[in-house]
Short mmCIF file of N, CA and C in Angstrom, two decimals:
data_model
loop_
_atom_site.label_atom_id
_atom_site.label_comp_id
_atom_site.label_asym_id
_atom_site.label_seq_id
_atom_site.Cartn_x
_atom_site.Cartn_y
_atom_site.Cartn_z
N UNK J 1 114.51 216.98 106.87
CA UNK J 1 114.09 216.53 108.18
C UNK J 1 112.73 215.87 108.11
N UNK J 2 112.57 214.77 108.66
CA UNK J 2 111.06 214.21 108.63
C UNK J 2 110.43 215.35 109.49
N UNK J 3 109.06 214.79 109.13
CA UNK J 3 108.10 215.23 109.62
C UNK J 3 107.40 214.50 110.62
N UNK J 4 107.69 215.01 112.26
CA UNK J 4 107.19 213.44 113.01
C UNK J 4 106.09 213.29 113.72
N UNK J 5 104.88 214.02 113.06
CA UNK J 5 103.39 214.47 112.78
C UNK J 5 103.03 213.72 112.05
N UNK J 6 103.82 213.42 110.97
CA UNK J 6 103.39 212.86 109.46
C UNK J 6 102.80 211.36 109.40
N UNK J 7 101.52 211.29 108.87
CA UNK J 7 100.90 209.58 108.82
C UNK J 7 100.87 209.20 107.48
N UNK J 8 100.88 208.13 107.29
CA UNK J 8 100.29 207.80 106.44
C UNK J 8 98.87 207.23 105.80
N UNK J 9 98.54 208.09 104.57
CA UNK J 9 96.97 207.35 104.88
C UNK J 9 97.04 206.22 103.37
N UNK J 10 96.39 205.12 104.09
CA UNK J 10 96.69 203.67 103.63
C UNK J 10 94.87 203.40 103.14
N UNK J 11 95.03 203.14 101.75
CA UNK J 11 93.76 202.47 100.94
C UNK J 11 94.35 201.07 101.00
N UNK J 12 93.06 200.34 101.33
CA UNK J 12 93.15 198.66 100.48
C UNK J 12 92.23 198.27 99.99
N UNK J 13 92.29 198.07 98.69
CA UNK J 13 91.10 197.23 97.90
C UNK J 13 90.99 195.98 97.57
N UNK J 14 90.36 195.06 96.86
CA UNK J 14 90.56 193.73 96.64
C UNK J 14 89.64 194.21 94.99
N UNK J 15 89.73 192.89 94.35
CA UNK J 15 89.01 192.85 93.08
C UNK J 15 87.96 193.57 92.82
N UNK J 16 87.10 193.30 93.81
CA UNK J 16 84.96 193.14 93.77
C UNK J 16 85.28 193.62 94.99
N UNK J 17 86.05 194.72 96.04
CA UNK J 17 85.28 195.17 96.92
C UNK J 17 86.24 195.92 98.01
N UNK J 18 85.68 196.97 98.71
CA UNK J 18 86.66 197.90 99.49
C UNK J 18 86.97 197.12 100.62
N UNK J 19 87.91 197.32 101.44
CA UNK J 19 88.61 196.24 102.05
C UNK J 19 88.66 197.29 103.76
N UNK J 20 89.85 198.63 103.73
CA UNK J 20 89.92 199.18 104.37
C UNK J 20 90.49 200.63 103.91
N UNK J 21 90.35 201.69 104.77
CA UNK J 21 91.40 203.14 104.60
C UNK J 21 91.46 203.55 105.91
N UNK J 22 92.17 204.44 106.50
CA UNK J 22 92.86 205.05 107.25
C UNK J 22 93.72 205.75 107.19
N UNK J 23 93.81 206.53 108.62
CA UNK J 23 95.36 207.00 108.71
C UNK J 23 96.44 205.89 109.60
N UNK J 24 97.55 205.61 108.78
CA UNK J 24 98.24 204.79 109.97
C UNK J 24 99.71 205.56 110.21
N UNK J 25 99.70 204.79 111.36
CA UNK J 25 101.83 205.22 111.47
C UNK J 25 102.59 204.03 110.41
N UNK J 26 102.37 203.12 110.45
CA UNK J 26 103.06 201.64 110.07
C UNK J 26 102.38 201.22 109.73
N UNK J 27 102.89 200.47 108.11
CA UNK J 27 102.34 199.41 107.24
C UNK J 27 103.56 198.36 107.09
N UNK J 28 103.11 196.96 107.28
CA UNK J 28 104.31 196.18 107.13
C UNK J 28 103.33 195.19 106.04
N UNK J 29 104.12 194.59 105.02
CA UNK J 29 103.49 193.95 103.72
C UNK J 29 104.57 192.80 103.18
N UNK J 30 104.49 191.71 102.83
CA UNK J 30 105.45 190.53 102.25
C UNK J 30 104.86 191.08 100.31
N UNK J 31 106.25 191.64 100.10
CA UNK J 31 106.40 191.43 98.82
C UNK J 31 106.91 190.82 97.82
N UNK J 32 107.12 190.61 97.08
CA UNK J 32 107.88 189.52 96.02
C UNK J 32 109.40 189.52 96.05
N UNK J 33 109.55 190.69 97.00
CA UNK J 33 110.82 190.57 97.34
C UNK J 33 111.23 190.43 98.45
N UNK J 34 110.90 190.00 99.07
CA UNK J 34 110.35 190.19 100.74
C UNK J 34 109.76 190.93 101.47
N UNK J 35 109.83 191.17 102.83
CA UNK J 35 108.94 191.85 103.69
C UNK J 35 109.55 193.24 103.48
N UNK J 36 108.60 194.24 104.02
CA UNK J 36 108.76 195.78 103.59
C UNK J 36 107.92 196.50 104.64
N UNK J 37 108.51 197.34 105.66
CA UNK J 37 107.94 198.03 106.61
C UNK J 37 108.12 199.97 106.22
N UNK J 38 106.54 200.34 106.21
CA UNK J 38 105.95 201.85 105.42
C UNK J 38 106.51 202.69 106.63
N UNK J 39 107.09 203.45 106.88
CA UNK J 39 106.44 204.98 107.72
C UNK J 39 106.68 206.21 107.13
N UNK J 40 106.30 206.86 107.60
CA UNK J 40 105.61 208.03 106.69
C UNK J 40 107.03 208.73 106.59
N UNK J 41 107.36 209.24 105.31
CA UNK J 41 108.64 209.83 104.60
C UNK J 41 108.99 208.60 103.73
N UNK J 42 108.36 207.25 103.85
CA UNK J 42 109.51 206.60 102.82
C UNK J 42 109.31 206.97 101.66
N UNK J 43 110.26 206.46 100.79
CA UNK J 43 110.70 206.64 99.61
C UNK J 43 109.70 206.18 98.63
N UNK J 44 109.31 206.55 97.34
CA UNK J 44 108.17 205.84 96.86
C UNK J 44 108.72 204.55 96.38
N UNK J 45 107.48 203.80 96.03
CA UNK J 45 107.96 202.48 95.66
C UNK J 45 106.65 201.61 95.48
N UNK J 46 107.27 200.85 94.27
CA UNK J 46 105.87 200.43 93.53
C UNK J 46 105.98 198.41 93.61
N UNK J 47 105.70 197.78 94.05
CA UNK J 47 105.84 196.14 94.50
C UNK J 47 105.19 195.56 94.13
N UNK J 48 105.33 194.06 93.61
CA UNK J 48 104.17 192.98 93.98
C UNK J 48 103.78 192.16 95.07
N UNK J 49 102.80 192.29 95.00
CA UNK J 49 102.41 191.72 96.99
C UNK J 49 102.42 190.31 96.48
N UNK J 50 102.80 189.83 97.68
CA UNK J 50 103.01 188.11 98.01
C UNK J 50 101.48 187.69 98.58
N UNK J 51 101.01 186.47 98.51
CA UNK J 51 99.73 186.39 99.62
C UNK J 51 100.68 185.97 100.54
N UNK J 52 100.03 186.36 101.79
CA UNK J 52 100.56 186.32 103.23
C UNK J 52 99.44 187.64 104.20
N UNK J 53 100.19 187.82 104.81
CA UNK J 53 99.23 188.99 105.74
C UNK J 53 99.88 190.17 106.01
N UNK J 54 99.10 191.64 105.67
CA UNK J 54 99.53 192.76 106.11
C UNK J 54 99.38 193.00 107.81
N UNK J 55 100.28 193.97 107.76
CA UNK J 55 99.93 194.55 108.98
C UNK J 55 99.53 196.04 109.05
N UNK J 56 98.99 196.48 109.73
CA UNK J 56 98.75 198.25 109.57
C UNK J 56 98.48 198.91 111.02
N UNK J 57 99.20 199.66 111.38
CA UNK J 57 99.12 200.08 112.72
C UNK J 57 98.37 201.27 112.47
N UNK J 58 97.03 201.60 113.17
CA UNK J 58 96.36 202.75 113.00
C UNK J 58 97.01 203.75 114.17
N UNK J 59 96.81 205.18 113.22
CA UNK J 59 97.32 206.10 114.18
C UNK J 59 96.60 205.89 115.81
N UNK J 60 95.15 205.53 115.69
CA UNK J 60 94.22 205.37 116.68
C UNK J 60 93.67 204.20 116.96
N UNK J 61 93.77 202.95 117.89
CA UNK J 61 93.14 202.07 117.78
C UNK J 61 94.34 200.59 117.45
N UNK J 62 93.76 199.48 117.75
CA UNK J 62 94.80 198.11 117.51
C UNK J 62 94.95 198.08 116.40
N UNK J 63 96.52 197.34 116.53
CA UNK J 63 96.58 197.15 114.94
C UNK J 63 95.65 195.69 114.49
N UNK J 64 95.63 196.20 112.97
CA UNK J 64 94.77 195.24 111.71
C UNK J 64 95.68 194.47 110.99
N UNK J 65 95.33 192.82 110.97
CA UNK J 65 95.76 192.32 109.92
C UNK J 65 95.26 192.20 109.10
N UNK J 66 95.11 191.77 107.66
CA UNK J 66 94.81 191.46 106.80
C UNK J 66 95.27 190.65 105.86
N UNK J 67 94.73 189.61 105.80
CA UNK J 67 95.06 188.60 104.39
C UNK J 67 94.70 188.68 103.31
N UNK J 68 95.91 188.55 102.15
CA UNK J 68 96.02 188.49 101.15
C UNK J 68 96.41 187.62 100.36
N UNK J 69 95.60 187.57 98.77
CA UNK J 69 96.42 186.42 97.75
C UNK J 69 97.41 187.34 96.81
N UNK J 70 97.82 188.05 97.16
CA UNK J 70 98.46 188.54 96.00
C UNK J 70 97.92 190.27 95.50
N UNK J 71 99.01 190.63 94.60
CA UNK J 71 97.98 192.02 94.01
C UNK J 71 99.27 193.16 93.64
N UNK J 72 99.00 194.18 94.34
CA UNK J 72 100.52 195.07 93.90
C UNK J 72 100.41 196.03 95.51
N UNK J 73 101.34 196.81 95.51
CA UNK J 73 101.54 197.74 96.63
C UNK J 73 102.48 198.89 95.98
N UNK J 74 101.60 200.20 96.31
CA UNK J 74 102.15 201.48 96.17
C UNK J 74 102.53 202.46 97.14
N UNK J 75 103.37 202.97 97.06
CA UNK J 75 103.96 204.26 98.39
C UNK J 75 104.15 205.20 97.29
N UNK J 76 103.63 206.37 97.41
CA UNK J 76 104.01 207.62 97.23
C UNK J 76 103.76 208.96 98.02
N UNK J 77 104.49 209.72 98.67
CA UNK J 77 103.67 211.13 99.07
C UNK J 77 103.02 210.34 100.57
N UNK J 78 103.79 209.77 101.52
CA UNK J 78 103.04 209.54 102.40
C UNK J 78 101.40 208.37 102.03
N UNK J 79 100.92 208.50 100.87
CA UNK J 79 100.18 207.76 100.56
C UNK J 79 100.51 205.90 99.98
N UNK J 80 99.44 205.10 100.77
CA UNK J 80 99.90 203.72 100.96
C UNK J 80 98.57 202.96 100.02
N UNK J 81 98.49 202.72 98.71
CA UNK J 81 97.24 201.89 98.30
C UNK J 81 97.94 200.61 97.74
N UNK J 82 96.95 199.53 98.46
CA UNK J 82 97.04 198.19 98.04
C UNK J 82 96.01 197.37 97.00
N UNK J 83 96.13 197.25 96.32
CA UNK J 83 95.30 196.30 95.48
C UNK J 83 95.84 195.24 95.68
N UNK J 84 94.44 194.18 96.02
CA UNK J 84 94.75 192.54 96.10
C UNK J 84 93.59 191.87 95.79
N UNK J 85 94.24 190.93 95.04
CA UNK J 85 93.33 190.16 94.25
C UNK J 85 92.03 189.41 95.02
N UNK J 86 92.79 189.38 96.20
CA UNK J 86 91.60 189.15 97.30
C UNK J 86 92.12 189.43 98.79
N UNK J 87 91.15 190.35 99.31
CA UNK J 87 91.64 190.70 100.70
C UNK J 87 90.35 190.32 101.76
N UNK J 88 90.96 189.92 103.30
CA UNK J 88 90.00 189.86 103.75
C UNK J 88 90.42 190.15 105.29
N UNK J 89 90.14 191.12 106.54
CA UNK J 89 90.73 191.74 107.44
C UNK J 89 89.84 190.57 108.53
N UNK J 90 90.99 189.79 109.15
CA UNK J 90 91.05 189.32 109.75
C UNK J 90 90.28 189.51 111.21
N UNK J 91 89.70 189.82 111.86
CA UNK J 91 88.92 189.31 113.73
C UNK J 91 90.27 189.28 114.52
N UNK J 92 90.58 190.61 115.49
CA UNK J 92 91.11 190.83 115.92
C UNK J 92 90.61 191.13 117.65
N UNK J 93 89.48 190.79 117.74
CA UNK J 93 88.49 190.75 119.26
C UNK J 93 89.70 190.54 120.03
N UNK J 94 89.65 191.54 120.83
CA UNK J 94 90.65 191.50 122.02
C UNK J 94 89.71 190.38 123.58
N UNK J 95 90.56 189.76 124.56
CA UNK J 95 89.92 189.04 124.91
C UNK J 95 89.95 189.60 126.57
#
């Protein structure tokens, strides 16, 4: 039975520098195999990220995009870390 308490907490790094962490409900990511949407129980799974833009829904607060060139993506254990070769979180100013 899931657990429907359960978050996931999501690292992103880039080359030269910390990017973001949290807890989120939803991570959605374009991988080399296409697009791939996280919530907490999935299955592990190890990818290469596409550049394009993440998405990450914080348990608290709007969701974040973030752009990417590329890099890898990991799920295990509820845990979500991205390495990308370059990341940079997008200005999301609500208006």
């Amino acid at each position: 039975m899931a657990n429907e308490t359960a978050e996931l907490e999501v690292e992103i790094v880039a080359a030269d520098h910390f990017v973001w962490s949290g807890a989120a409900s939803l991570v959605k990511a374009r991988t080399a195999d296409g697009e791939i949407g996280i919530l907490p129980g999935h299955a592990p799974v190890l990818a290469i990220l596409a550049a394009g833009e993440l998405g990450i829904q914080p348990v608290n607060g709007d969701r974040i995009n973030v752009t990417v060139d590329g890099g890898f993506f990991s799920v295990d254990s509820n845990r979500v870390v991205i390495v990308a070769d370059n990341a940079t979180v997008n200005d999301l100013a609500t208006a």
